[in-house]
Coordinates of C-alpha atoms and ligand atoms in Angstrom, one line a residue:
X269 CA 0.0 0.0 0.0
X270 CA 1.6 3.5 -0.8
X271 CA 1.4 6.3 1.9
X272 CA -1.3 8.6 1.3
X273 CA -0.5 12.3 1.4
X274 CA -3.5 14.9 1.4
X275 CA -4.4 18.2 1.7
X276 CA -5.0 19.7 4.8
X277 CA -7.5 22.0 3.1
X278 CA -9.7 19.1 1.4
X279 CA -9.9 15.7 2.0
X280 CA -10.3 14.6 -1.5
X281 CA -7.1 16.3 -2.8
X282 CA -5.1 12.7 -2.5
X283 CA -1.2 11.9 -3.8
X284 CA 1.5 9.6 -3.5
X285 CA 4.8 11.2 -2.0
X286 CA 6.0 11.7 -5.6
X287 CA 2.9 14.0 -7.0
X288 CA 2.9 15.7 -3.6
X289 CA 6.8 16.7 -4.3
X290 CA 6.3 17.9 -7.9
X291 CA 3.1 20.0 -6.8
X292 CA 4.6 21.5 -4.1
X293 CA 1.7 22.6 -2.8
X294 CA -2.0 21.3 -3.1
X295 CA -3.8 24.0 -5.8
X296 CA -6.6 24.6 -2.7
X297 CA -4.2 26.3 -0.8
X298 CA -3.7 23.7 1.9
X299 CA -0.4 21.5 2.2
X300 CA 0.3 17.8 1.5
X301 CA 0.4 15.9 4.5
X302 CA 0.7 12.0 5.7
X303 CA -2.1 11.1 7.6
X304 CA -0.8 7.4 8.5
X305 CA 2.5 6.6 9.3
X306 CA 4.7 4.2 8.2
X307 CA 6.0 1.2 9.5
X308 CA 10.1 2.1 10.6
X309 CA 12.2 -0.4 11.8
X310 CA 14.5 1.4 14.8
X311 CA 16.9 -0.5 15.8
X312 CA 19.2 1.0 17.6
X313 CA 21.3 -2.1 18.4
X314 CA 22.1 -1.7 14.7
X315 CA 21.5 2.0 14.3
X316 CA 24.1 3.0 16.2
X317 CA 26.9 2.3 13.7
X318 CA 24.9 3.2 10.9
X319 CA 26.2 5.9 8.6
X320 CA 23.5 8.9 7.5
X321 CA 23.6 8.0 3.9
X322 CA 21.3 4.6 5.5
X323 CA 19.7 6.1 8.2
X324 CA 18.4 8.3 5.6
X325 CA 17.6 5.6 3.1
X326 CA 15.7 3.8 6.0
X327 CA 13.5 6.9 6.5
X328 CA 13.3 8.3 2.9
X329 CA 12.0 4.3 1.9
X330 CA 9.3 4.5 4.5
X331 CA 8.1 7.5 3.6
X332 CA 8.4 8.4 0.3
X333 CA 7.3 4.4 -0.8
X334 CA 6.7 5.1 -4.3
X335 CA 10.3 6.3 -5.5
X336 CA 12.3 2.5 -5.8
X337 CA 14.9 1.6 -4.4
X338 CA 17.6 2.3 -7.1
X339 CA 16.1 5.5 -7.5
X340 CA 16.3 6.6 -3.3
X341 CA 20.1 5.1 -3.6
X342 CA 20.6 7.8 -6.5
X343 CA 18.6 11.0 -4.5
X344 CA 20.9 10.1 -1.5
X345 CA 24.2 9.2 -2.8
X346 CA 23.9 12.8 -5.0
X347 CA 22.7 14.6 -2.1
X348 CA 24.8 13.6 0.8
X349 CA 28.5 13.4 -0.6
X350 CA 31.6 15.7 -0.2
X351 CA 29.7 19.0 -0.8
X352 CA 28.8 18.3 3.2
X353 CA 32.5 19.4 4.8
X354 CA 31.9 16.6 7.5
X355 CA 31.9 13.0 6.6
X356 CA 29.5 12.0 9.8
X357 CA 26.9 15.2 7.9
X358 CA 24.9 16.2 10.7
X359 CA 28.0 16.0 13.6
X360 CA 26.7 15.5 17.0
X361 CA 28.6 17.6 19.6
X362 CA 28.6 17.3 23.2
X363 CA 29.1 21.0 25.1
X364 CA 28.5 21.7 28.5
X365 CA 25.0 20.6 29.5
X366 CA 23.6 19.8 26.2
X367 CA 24.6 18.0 22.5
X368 CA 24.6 19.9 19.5
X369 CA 23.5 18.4 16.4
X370 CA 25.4 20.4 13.6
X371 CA 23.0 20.7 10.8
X372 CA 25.5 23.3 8.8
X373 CA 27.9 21.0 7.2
X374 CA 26.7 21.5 3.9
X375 CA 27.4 24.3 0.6
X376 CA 25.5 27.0 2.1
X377 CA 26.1 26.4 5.8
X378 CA 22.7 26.5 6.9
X379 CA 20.5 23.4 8.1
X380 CA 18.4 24.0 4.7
X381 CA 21.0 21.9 2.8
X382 CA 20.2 18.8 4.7
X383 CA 17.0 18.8 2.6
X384 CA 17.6 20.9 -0.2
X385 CA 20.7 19.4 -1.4
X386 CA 18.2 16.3 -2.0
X387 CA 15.0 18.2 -3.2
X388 CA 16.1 18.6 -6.8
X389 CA 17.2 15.3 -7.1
X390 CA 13.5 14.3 -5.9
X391 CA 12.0 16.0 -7.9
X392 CA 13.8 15.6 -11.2
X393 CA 13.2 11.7 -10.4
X394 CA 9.6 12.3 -9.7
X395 CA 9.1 14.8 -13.0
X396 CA 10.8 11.6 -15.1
X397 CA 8.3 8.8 -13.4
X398 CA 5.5 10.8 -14.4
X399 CA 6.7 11.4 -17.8
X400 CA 6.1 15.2 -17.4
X401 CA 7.3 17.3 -19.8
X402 CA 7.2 20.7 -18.7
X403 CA 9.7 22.5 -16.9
X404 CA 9.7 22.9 -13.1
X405 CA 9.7 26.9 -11.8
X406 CA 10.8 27.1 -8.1
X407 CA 9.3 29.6 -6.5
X408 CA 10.8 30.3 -3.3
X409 CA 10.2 33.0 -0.7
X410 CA 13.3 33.3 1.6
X411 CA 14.2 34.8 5.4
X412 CA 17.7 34.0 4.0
X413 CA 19.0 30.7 3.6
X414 CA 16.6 28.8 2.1
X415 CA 16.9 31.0 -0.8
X416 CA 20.6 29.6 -1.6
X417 CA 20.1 26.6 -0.4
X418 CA 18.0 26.2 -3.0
X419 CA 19.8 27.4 -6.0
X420 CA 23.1 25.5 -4.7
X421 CA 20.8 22.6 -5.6
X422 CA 18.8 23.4 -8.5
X423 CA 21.6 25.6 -10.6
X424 CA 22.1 24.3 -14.2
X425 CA 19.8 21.5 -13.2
X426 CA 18.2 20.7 -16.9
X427 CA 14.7 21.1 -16.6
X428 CA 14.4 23.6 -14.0
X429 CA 14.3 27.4 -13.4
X430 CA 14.4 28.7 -9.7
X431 CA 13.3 32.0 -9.1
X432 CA 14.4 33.4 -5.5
X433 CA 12.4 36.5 -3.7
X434 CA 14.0 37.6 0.1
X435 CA 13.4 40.7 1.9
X436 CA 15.6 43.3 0.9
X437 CA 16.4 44.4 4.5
X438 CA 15.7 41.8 6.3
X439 CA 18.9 39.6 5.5
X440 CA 22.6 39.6 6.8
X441 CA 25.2 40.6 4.4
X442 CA 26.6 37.7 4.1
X443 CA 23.6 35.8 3.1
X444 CA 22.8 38.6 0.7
X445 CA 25.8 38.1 -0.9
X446 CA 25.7 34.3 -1.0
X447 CA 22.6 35.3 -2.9
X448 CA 23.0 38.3 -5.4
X449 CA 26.6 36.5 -6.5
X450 CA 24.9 32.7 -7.6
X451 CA 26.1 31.3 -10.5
X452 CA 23.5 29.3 -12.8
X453 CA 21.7 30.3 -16.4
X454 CA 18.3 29.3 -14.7
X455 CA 19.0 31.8 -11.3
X456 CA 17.0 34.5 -10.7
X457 CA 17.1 36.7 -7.6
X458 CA 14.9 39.4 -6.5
X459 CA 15.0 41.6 -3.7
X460 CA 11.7 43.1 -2.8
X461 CA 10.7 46.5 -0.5
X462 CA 8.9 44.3 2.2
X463 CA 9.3 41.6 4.6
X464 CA 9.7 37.9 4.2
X465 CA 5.8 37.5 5.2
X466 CA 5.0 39.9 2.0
X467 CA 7.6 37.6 -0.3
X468 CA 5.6 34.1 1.5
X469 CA 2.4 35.2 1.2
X470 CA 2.6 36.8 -3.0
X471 CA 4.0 33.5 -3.7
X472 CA 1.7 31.6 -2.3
X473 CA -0.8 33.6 -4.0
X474 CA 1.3 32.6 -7.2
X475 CA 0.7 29.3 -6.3
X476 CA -3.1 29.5 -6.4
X477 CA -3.7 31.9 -9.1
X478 CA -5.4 29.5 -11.7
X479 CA -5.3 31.9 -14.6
X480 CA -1.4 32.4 -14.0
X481 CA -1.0 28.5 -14.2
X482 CA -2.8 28.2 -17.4
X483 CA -0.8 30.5 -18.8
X484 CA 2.5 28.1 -17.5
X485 CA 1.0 25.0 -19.1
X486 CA 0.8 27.1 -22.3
X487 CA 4.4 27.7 -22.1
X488 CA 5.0 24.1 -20.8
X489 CA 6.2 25.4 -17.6
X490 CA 4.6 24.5 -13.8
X491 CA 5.3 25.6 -10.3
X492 CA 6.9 24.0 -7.7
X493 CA 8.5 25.0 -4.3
X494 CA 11.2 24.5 -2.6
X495 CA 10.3 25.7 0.6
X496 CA 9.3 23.7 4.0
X497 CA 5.6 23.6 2.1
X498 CA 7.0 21.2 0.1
X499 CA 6.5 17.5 1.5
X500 CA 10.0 16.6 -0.3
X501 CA 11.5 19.1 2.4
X502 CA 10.3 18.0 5.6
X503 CA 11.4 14.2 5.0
X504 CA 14.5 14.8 4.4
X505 CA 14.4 16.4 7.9
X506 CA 13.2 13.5 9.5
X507 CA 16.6 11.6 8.9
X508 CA 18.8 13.6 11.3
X509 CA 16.6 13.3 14.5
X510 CA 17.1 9.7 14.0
X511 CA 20.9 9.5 13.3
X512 CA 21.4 12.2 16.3
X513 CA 19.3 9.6 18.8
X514 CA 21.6 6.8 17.1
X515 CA 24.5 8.9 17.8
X516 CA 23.6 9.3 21.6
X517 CA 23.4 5.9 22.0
X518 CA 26.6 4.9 20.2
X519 CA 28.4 7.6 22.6
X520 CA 26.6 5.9 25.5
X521 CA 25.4 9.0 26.9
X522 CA 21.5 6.9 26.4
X523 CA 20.4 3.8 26.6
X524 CA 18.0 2.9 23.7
X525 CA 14.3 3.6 24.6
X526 CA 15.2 6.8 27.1
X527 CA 13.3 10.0 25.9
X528 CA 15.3 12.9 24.5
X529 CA 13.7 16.1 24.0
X530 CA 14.8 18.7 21.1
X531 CA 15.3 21.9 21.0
X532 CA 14.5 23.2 18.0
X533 CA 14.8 27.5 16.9
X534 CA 11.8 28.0 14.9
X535 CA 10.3 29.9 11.9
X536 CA 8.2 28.5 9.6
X537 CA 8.2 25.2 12.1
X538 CA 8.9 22.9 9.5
X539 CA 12.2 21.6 11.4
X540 CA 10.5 20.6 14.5
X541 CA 7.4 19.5 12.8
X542 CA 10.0 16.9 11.0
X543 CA 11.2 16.0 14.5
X544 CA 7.1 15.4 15.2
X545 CA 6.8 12.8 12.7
X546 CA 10.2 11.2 13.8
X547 CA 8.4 10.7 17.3
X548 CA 5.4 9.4 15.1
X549 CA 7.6 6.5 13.6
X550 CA 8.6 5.5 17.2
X551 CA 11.8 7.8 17.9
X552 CA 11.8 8.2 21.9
X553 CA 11.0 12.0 22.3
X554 CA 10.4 13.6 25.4
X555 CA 9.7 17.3 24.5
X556 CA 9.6 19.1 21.3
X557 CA 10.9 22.3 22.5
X558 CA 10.0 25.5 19.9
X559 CA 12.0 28.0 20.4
X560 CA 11.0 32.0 18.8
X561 CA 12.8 35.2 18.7
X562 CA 11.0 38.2 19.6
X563 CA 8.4 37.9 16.8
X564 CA 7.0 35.0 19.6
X565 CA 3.8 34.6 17.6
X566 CA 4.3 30.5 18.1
X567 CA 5.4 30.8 22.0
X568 CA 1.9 32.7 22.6
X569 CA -0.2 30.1 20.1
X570 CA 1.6 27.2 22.4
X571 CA 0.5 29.2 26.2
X572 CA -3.4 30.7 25.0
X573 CA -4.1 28.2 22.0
X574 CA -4.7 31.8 19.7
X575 CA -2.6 32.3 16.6
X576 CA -2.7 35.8 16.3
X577 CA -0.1 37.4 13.5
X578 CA -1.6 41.2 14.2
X579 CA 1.5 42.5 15.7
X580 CA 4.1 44.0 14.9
X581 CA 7.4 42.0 12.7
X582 CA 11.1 43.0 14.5
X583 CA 14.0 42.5 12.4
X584 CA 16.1 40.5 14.7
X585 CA 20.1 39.2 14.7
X586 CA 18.2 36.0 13.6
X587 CA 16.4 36.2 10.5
X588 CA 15.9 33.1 9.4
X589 CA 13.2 33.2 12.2
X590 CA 11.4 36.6 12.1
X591 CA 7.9 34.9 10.6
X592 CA 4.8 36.1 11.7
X593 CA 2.8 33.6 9.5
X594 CA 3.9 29.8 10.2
X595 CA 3.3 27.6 7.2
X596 CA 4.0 24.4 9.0
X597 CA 1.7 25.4 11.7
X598 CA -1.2 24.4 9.5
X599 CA 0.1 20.9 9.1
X600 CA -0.1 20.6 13.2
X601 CA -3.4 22.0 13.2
X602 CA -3.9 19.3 11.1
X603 CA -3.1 17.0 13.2
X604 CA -4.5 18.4 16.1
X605 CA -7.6 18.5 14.9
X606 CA -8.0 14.9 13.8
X607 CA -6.8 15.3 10.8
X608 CA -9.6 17.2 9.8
X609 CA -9.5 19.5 6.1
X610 CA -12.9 21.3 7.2
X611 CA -11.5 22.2 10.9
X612 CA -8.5 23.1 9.5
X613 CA -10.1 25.0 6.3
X614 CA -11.9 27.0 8.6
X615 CA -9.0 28.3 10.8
X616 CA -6.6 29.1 7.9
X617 CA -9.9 31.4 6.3
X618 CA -10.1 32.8 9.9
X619 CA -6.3 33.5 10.0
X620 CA -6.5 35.1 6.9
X621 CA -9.7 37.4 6.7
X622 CA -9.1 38.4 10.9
X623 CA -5.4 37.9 11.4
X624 CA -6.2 35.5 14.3
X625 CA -7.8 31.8 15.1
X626 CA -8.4 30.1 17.8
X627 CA -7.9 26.6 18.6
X628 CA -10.6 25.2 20.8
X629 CA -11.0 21.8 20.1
X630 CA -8.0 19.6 19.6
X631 CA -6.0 16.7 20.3
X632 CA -4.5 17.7 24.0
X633 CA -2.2 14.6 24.0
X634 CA -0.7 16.1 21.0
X635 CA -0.3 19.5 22.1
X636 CA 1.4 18.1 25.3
X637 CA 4.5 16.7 23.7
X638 CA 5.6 20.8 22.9
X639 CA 6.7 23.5 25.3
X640 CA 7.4 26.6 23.8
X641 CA 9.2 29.9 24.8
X642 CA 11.5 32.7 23.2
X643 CA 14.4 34.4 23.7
X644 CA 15.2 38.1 23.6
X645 CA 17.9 39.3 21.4
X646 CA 20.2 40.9 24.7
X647 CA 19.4 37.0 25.8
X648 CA 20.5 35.7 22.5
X649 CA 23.8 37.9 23.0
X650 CA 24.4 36.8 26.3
X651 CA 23.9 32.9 25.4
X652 CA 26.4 33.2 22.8
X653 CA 28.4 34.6 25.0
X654 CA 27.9 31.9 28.0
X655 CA 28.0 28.8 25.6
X656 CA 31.5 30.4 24.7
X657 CA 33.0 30.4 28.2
X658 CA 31.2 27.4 28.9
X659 CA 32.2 25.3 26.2
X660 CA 34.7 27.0 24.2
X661 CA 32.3 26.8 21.3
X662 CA 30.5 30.0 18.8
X663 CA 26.8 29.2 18.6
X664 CA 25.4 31.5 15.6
X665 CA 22.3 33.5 16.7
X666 CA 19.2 30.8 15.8
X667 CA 21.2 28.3 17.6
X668 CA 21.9 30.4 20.2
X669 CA 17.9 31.3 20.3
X670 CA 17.1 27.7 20.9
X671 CA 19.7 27.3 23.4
X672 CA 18.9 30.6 25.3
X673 CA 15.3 29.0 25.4
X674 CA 16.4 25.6 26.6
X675 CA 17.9 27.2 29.6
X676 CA 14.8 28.6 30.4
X677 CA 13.2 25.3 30.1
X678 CA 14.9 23.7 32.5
X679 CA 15.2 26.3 35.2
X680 CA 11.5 26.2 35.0
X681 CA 11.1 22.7 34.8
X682 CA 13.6 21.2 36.5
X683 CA 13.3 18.4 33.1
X684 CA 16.8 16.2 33.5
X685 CA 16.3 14.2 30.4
X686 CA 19.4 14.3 27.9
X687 CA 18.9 17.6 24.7
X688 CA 19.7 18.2 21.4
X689 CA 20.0 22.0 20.5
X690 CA 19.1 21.9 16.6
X691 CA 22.1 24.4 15.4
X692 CA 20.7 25.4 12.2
X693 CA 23.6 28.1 11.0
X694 CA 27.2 27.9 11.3
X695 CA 28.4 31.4 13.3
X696 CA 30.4 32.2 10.0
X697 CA 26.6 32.8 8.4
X698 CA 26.3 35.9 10.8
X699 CA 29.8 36.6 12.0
X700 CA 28.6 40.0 13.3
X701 CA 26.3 39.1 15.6
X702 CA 28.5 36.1 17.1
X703 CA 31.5 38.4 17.6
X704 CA 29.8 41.5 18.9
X705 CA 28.1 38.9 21.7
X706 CA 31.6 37.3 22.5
X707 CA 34.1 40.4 22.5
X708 CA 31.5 43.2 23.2
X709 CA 33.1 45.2 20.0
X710 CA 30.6 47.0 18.1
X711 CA 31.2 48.5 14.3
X712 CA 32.7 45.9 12.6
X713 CA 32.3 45.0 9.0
X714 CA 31.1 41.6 8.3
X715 CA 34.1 40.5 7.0
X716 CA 36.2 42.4 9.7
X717 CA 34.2 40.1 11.8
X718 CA 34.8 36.8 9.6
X719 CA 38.4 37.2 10.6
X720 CA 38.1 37.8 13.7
X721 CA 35.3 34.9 14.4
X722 CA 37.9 32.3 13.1
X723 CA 40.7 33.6 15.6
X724 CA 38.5 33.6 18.5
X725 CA 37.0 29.9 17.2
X726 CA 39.9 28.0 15.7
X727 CA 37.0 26.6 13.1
X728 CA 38.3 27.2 9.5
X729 CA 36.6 29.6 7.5
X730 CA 34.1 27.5 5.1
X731 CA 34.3 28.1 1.3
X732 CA 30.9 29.2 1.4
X733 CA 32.4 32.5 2.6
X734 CA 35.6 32.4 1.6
X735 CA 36.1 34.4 -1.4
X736 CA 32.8 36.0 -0.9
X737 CA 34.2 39.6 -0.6
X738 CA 35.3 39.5 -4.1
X739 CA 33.0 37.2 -5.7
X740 CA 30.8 39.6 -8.4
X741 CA 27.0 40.3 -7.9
X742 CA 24.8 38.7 -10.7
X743 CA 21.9 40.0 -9.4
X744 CA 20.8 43.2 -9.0
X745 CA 16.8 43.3 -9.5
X746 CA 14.6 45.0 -6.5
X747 CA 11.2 45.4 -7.0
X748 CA 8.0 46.4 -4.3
X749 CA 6.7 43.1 -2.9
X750 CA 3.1 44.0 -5.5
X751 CA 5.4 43.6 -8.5
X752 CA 6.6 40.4 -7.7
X753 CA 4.3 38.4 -10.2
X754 CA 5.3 41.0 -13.3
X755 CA 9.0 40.0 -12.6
X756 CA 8.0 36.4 -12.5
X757 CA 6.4 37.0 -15.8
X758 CA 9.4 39.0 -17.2
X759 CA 11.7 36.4 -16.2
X760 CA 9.3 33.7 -17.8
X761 CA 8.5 35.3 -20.9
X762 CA 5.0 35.2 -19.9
Ligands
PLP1038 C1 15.1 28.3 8.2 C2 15.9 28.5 9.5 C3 15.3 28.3 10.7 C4 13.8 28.1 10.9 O1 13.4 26.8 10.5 P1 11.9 26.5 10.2 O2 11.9 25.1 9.6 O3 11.5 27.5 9.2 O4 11.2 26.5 11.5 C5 16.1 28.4 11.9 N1 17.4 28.7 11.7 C6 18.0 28.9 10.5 C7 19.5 29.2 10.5 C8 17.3 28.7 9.4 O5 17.9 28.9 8.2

């Protein structure tokens, strides 16, 4: 029997795992979603010395159960290979008082490589099974690092065009430079005069405008995304929680069976929904800890049960995070209402036309497995700065977020149970920020800071920003978030 993936908007909008990657997202607006579970053999007798290349295939094979075999072996094997810079991938580090599970190994050194360096692989596989001759457009909204992430893996990929938006001041240099200096005939980037939310919600409008996609098909082009939305990113996500609980074991620091909890910094809460459906398939989790920044819209849905986005969006020192408007969220809702399209229909339409929902009736047992808090950006600073004298060791500002927030946690809770910070960017992503905290210095360039991060560190500087300086921009376009569908069309020939 194949898995069935449907929309959480309508209950009749069905796929496999390989339509629900090439769509992206369902056409009604909702978001293709499992709503059984496979059966996963963990072992962790055997687990433990298990490299990620199987862990994944383990996973990937039980959830995406109509690619074959040959054709998972491929995805992996081109995915998870030397552009990681560490052979064990997603390194488990043990610090003072918690494990870090290093999820910035790979080209763009940010945790959306772990999935996107196997998304285009996916979904080129996927376009050939179906025999589907149109072109794929990505269509990506970024905070930042999904963005490159995304055209390190789909530039010069035949049969593909990716077209990038991110908010033009809501970046780090660094990442904007990653961005405006890509490489790849079929990369576009476009800076737009708003915030990520503007950039997320135009394209998801793009997404659903029927009249722009039968204008594609007439050009034998379609949509597709790249972002969390997309069912082909969250699985890939899955794999780590698994190989970091394998890890623990290995490094007898658990036994297998004891509950871990995660801490996980969230945005668009696609990572720790992926560490939801890893408890689902039988991993031991304790808590699912979501961690915000000071737009703490999920922190206040987890304490009152009310999603309300009408408040104001900060621009913070970690802007992968600052999302008012949480896709993933509407997968959980999902969930937590039974799996229900109508229930969750309803709330999404309220979010929408009032800015707010309420959940009222829901699945507590659910809701219980998450704790939820934030963490202030002088707190951010200062937990940089404590993991540093604690541990010798830079956290960048997400991971420092989450682990800011774990501290909290267990002052307040007392909870002794082993936990994994999810470190999501490597410091060298937002050298400012991780330099000011340590050394107190204010006014340095970014790549003043660069130098000094990897004196104060030891860590080498990654090629992903070495050279960046000097590297020239390709991309220059900026455009007001309500022209982003005429540049789409300009870049499409439309
Ligand atoms: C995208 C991102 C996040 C947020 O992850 P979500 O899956 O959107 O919740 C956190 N940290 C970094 C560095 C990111 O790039």
């Amino acid at each position: 029997m194949t898995l069935v993936y449907q929309s959480t908007r309508d209950e009749k909008n069905r796929v496999t795992a390989s339509q629900a990657i090439l769509q992206g997202l369902a056409t009604d607006g909702g978001l293709f979603t499992p709503i059984t579970y496979p059966q996963v053999d963990l072992d962790f007798a055997k687990l433990k010395d298990a490299s990620y290349q199987e862990v994944a295939k383990l996973v990937l094979s039980a959830f995406l159960d109509d690619f074959s075999e040959a054709e998972l072996d491929y995805c992996i094997n081109h995915a998870y290979d030397s552009k990681f810079d560490d052979a064990a991938i997603a390194p488990l580090v043990k610090l003072d008082g918690q494990y870090n599970l290093e999820l910035f190994h790979g080209a763009t050194i940010a945790f959306k490589d772990m999935a996107l360096s196997i998304l285009p692989h996916l979904m080129t596989t996927a376009a050939k099974k179906h025999g589907l001759e149109n072109k794929i457009v990505i269509l990506t909204a970024t905070s930042g690092d999904t963005g490159k992430a995304a055209m390190a893996g789909f530039a010069d990929v035949p049969g593909t065009e990716i077209i990038v938006f991110y908010p033009k001041d809501g970046v780090s240099k660094v990442q904007e430079l990653q961005m405006t200096t890509q490489t790849g005939a079929n990369t576009h980037v476009v800076a737009i005069d708003g915030n990520f939310d503007d950039a997320q919600t135009n394209v998801k409008r793009m997404f659903n405008d029927t009249d722009l996609r039968a204008r594609l098909l007439e050009h034998k082009l379609q949509f597709s995304s790249a972002n969390s939305m997309n069912i082909g990113r969250l699985v890939p996500q899955i794999v780590y929680y698994v190989y970091a609980y394998a890890q623990l074991v290995k490094a007898g620091e658990i036994i297998a069976g004891d509950k871990v909890n995660f801490t996980v910094p969230t945005g668009n809460f696609g990572n720790i929904l992926a560490a939801y459906y890893a408890k689902q398939i039988g991993l031991p989790v304790g808590k699912l800890i979501c961690a915000s920044n000071e737009n703490n819209v999920l922190t206040d849905f987890f304490k009152t049960h009310i999603y309300d986005k009408k408040r104001s969006f900060k621009v913070t020192s970690s802007p992968s995070m600052d999302i008012l408007v949480s896709s993933n969220l509407e997968r959980l809702i999902f969930h937590l209402s039974g799996n229900s399209a109508e229930k969750t229909a309803a709330l999404m339409a309220a979010l929408n036309e009032h800015g707010q929902y309420e959940l009222t009736d829901f699945d507590a047992e659910i809701l219980e497995l998450f704790a939820a808090d934030y963490a202030t950006e002088q707190e951010t600073a200062a937990e940089i700065k404590r993991v540093y004298q604690a541990s010798d060791y830079i956290e960048d500002p997400h991971t420092a977020v989450a682990s800011a927030v774990y501290q909290k946690y267990l002052a307040e809770t007392g909870d002794q149970r082993k936990t994994v910070i999810a470190s999501t960017a490597s410091p060298y992503k937002f050298p400012v920020v991780a330099v000011e905290a340590v050394t107190g210095q204010t006014g340095l360039s970014d790549f003043e800071a660069l130098d000094q991060l990897h004196e104060l560190s030891g860590v080498a500087l990654p090629p992903a920003v070495d050279g960046l300086e000097t590297a020239p921009v390709r991309h220059k376009t900026t455009v007001a978030a309500d022209q982003m569908q005429t540049a789409v069309e300009d870049y499409l020939g439309l």
